Coordinates of C-alpha atoms in Angstrom, one line a residue:
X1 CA 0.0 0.0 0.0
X2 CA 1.5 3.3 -1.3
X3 CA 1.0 5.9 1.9
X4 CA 1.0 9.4 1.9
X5 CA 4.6 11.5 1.7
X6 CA 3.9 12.9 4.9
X7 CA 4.0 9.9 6.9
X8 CA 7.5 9.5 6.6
X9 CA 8.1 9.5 10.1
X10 CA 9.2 7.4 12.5
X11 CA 7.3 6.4 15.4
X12 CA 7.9 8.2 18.5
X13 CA 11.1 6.8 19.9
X14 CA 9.4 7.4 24.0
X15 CA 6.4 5.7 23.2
X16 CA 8.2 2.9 21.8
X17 CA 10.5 1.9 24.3
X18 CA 7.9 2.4 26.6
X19 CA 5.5 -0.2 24.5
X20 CA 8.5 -2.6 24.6
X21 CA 8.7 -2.5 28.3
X22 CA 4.8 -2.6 28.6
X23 CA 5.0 -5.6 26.7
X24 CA 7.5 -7.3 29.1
X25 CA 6.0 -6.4 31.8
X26 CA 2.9 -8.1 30.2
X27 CA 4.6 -11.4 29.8
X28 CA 5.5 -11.4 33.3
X29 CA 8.8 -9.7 33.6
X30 CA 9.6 -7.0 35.9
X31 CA 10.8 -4.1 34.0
X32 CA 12.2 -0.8 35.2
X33 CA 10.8 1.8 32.6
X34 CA 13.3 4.6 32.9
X35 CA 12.2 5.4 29.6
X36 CA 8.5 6.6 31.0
X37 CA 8.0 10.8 30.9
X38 CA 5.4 10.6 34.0
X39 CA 5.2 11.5 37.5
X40 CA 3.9 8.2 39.4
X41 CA 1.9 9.8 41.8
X42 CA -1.8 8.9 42.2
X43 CA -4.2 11.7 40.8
X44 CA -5.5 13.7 43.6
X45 CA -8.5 12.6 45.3
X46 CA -10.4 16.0 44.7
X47 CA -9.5 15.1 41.0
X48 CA -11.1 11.9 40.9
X49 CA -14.0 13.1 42.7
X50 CA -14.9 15.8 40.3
X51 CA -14.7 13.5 37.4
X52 CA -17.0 11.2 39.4
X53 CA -19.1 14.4 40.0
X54 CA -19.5 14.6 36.2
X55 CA -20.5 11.3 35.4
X56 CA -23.4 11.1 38.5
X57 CA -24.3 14.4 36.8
X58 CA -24.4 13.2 33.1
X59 CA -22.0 15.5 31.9
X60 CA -21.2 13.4 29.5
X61 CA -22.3 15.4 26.1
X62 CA -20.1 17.1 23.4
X63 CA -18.6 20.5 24.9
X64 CA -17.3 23.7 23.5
X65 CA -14.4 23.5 21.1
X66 CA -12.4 25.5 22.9
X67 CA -13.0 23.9 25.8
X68 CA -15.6 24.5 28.6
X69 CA -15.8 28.2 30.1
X70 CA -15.1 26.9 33.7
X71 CA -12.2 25.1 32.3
X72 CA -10.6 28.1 30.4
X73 CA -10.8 30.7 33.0
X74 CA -9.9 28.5 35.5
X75 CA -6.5 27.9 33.4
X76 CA -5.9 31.5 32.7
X77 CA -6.3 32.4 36.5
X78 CA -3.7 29.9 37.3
X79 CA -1.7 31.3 34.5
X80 CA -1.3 34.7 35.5
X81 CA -1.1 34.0 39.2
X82 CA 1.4 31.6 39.7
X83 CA 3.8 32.7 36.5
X84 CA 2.5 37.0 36.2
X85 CA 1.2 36.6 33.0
X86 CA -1.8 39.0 32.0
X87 CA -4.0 36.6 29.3
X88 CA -7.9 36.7 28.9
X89 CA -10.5 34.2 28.8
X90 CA -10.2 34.3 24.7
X91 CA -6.8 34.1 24.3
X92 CA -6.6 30.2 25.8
X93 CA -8.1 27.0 24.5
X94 CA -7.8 23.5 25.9
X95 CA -6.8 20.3 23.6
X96 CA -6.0 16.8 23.7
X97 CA -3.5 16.9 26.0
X98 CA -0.8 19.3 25.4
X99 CA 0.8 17.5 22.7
X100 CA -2.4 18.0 20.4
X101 CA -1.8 21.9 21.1
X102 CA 1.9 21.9 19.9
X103 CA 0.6 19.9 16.4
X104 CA -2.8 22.2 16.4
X105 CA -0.3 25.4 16.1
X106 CA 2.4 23.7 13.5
X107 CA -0.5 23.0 11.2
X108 CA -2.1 26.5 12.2
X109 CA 1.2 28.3 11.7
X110 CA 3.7 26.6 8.7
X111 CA 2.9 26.4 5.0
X112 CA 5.0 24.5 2.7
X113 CA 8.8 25.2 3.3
X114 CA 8.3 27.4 6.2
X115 CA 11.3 26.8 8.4
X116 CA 11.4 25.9 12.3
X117 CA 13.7 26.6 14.6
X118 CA 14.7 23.4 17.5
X119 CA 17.6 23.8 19.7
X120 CA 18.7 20.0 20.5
X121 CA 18.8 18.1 22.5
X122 CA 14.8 18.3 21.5
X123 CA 11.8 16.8 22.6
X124 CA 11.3 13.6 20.2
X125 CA 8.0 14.5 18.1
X126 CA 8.8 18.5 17.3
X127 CA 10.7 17.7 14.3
X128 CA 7.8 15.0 12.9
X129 CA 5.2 17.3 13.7
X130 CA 7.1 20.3 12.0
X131 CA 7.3 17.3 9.2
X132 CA 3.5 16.8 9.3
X133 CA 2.6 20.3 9.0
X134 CA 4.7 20.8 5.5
X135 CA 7.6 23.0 7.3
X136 CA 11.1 22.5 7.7
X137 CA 13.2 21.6 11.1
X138 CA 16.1 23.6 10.9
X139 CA 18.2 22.4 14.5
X140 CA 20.7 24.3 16.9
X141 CA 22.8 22.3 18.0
X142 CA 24.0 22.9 21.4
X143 CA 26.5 21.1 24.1
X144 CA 26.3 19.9 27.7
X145 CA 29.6 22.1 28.6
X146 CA 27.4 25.7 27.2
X147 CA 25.0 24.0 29.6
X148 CA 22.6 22.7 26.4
X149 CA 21.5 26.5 26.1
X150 CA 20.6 28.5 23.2
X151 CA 21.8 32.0 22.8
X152 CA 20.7 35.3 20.2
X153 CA 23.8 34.7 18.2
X154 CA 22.4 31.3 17.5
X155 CA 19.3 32.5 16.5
X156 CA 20.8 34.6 13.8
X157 CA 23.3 32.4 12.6
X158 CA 20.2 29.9 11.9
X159 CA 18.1 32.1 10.6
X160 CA 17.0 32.7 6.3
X161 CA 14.1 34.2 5.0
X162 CA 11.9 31.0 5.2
X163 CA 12.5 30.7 9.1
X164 CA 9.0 31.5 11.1
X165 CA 9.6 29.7 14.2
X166 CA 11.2 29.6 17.2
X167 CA 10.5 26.4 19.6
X168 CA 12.0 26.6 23.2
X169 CA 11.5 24.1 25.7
X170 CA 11.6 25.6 29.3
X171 CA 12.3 23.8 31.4
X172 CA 13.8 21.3 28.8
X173 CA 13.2 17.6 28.4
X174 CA 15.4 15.8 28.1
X175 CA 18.0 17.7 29.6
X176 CA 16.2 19.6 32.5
X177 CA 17.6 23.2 31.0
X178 CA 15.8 26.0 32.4
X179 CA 16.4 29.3 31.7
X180 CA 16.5 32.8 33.3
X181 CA 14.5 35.6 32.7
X182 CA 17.6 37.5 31.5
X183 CA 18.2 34.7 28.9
X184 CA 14.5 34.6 27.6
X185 CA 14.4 38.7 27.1
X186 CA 17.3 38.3 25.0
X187 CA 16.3 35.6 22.9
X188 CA 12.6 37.0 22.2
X189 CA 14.4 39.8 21.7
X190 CA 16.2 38.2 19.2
X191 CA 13.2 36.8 17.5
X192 CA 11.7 40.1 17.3
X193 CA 14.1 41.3 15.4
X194 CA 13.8 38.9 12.8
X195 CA 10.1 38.1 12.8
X196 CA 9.7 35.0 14.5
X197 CA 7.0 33.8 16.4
X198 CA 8.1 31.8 19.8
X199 CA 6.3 28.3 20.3
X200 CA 7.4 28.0 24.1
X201 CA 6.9 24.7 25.3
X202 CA 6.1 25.1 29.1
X203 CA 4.8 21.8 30.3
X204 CA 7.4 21.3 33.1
X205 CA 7.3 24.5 34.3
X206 CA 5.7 22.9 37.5
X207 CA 8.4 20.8 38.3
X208 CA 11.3 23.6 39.1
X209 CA 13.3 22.2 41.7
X210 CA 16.0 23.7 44.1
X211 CA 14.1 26.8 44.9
X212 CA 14.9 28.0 41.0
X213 CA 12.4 30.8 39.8
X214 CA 10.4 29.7 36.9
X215 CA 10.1 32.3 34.1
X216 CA 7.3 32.1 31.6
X217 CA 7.9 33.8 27.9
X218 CA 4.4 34.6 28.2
X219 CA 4.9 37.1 31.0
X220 CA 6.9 39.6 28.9
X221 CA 4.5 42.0 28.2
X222 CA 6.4 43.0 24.9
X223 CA 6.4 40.6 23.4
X224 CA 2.6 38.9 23.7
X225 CA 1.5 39.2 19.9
X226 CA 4.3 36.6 19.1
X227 CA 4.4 34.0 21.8
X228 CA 2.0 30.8 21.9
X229 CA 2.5 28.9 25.6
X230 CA 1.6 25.4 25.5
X231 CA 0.9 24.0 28.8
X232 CA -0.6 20.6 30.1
X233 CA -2.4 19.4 33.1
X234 CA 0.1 15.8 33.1
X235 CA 2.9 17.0 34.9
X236 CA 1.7 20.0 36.8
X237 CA -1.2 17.7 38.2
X238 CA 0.1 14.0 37.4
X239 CA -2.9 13.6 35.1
X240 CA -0.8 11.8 31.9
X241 CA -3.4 9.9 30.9
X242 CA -6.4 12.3 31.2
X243 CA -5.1 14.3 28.2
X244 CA -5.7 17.7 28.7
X245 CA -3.8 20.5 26.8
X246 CA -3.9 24.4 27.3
X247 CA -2.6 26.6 25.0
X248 CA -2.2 31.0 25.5
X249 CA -1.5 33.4 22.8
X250 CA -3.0 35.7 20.5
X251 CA -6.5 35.5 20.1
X252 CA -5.9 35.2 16.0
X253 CA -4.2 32.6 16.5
X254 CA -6.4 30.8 19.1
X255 CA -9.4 31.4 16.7
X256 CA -7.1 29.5 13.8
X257 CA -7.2 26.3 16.6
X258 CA -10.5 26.2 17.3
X259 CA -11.3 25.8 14.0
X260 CA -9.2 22.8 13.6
X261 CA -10.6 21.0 16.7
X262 CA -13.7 21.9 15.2
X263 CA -12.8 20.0 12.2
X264 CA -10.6 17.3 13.8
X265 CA -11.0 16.4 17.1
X266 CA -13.9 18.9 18.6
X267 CA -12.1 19.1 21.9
X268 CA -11.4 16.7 24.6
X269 CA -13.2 14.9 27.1
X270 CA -16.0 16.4 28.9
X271 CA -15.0 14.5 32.2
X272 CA -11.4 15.1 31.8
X273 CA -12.2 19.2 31.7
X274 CA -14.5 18.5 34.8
X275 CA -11.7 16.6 36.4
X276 CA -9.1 19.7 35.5
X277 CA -10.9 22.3 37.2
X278 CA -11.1 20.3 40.2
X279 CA -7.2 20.1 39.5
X280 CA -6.5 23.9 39.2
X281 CA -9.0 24.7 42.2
X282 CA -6.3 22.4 44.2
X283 CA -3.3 23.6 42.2
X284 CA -1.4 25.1 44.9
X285 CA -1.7 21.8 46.7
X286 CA -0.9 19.4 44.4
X287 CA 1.9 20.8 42.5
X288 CA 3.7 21.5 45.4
X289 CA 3.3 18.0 46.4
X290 CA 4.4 16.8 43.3
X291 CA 7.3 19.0 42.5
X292 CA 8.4 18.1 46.2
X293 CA 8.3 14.3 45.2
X294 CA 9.8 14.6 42.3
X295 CA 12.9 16.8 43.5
X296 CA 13.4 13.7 46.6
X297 CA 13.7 10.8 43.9
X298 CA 15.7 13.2 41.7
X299 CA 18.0 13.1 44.7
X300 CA 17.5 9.6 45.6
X301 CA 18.2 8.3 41.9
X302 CA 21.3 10.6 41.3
X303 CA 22.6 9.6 44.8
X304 CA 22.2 6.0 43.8
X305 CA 24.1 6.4 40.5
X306 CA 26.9 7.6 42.2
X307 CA 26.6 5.0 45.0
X308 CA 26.9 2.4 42.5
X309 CA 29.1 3.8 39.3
X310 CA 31.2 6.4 41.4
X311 CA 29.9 9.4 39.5
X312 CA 28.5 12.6 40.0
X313 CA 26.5 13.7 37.4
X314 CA 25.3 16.9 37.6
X315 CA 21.3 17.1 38.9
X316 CA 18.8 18.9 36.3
X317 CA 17.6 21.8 38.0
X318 CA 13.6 20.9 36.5
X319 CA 11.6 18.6 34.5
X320 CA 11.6 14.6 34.7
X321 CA 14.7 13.4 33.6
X322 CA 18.2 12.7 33.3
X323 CA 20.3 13.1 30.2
X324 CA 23.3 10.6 30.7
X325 CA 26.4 10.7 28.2
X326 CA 27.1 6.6 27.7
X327 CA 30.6 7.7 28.2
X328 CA 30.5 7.9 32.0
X329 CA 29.3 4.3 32.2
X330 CA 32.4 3.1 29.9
X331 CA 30.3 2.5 27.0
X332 CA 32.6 3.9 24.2
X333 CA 32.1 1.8 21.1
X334 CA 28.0 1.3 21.0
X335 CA 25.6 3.5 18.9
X336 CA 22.5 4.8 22.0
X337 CA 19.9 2.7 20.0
X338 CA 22.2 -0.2 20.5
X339 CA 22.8 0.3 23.7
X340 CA 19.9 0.8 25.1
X341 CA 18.0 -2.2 23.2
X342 CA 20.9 -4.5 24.9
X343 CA 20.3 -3.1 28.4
X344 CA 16.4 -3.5 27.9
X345 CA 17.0 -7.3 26.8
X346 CA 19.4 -8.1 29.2
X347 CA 18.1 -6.2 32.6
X348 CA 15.3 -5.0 31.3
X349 CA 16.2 -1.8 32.0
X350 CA 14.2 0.6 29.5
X351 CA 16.1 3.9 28.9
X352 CA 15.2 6.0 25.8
X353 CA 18.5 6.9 23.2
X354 CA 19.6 10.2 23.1
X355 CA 19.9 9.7 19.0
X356 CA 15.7 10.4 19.2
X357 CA 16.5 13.9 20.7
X358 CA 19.0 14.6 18.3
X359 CA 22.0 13.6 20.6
X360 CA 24.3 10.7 19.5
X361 CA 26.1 9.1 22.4
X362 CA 23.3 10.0 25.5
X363 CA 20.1 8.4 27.3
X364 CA 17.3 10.0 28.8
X365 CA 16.4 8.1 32.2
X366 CA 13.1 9.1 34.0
X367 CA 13.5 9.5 38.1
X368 CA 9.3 9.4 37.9
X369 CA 9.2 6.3 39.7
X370 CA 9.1 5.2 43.4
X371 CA 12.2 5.2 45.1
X372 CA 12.3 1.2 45.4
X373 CA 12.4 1.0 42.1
X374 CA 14.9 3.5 41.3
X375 CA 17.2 2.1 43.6
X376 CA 16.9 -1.8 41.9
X377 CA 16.9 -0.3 38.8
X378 CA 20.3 1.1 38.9
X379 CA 21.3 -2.0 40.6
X380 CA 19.9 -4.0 37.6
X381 CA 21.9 -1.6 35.3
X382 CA 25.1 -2.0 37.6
X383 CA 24.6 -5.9 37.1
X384 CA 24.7 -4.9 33.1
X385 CA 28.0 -3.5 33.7
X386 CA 29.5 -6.4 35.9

């Protein structure tokens, strides 16, 4: 069968690996899935309740496009409190989770040829869905010793007259990159200049550990008309598989979306909006809880890696995830795919290869889990090694 050109893409290397340990884990084995991008942590009870709430009460039917009214404003009120942003009820809608709103504003934004912008390492599916929408990944390369960061003289050197987009990811999976309000003026400022929109990708913005500051590029007042935040309940809330999406930015723009739900997937699940604004009405309390989880088995994994393997690798300041070099395990010789498929057959240990964020010669290894299982899961990898 002769498919369309645009499905030249490969599957998503996360989902993947993380099939391949589901099906292990099927057949019996136990598996530690480093390679899962979650926060295991139950959804909150007040959570579960609402959505409970919402089927007693038949809310069950088709709902706005754009997402329900209590949904939205709750969203934007949680916006512009916790990360001084100023948006309105109409410049946010809600999608299928926040990946939908990422692919909603490629196909909203490129036509044919229309260049994008992706510093890597890079989230696995922005260049595919770049790909999908007709436009062109141009990638920035950058390097663990600049600290994996971007700067303006980057932007320009990248830049031509087809280039429309800028994607940053802040705070960054995989690497855990966040960065500071002085280096987000400067590179909007940068974008500015050459007349670039800014797809910020802000989904881990709720797990910023250390006592960081989170900065969102939505909260520079000059430079609204050209920045789109993308934002998710998963992570802030631990609702991964609830799959609701927000996305802030010029109403234009937001208009362009709703028409594409409207002719695509008309929104997303009446109980999953019911069950968000039961989330955001206990934001403060959740995501505190959760970003406080998250930053003890960050410590608890890392601590364990250098219990076992002698090294200290440096701790990502946000986000889910450490991004290893296979270097500082010995592993010289091996391409990451390679490498990681070995590990996963051997110890079933599932890690994710740095080659699917455009990084040759790293992993990506989740500290989501509970700390049992991080613990015997760098033991499992230390028996690799033995």
């Amino acid at each position: 069968m002769q498919f369309a050109h645009r499905m030249n893409i490969p599957p998503s290397a996360t989902v993947a690996v993380n099939n391949l340990a589901l099906k292990k884990k099927a057949a019996g084995e136990r598996v530690f899935n480093l390679s899962a991008g979650e926060p295991f942590v139950p959804t909150h009870s007040a959570v579960l309740d609402a959505a409970r709430c919402a089927l007693d009460e038949d809310k069950t039917n088709y709902t706005p496009v754009a997402g329900i009214p209590e949904l939205r404003q709750a969203a934007v009120q949680f916006m512009n409190r916790t990360y001084g942003t100023a948006y309105t009820f109409d410049q946010t809608v809600i999608t299928c989770g926040g990946k939908f709103g990422l692919f909603a504003l490629f196909q909203v934004l490129l036509n044919p040829g229309d260049e994008v912008l992706i510093p890597a390492p890079y989230w696995v599916s922005y260049p595919s869905m770049v790909q999908l929408a007709g436009g062109c990944s141009v990638i920035i390369d950058t390097e663990e010793s600049i600290g994996w960061k971007i700067t303006p003289e980057y932007i320009s050197s990248h830049c031509t007259e087809q280039t429309k987009l800028l994607v940053l990811n802040n705070a960054a999976n995989p690497t855990g990159v966040l960065y500071t309000k002085e280096e987000l003026q400067a590179l909007l400022a940068a974008a500015k200049s050459r007349g670039l929109f800014v797809v910020s990708d802000e989904v881990y913005s709720g797990l910023v550990y250390d006592g960081k500051e989170y900065m969102s590029c939505g909260a520079f007042a000059e430079f609204h008309d050209m920045v789109i935040v993308v934002q998710s309940v998963s992570k802030h809330f631990a609702m991964t598989g609830w799959r609701a999406g927000i996305v802030f930015g010029p109403e234009e723009i937001m208009k362009k979306i709703i028409t594409l739900q409207g002719q695509s997937t008309t929104g997303t699940s009446s109980i999953t909006q019911w069950a968000s604004v039961a989330a955001f009405d206990h934001a403060e309390e959740i995501c505190s809880f959760i970003r406080d989880t998250m930053q003890h088995r960050r410590d608890v994994f890392f601590d364990a890696l250098f219990d076992v393997f002698g090294v200290r690798f440096e701790k990502p300041v946000s986000a889910l995830y450490g991004f290893f070099p296979m270097s500082h395990f010995g592993v010289h010789n091996m391409d990451s795919v390679t490498f990681c498929t070995d590990v996963l057959d051997t110890v079933n240990v599932a890690m994710v290869p740095g080659s699917a964020f455009g990084k040759e010669g790293y992993v990506r290894c989740s500290f989501g889990l509970v700390e049992s299982e991080l613990h015997d899961a760098v033991a499992a990898l230390h028996t690799y090694f033995a």
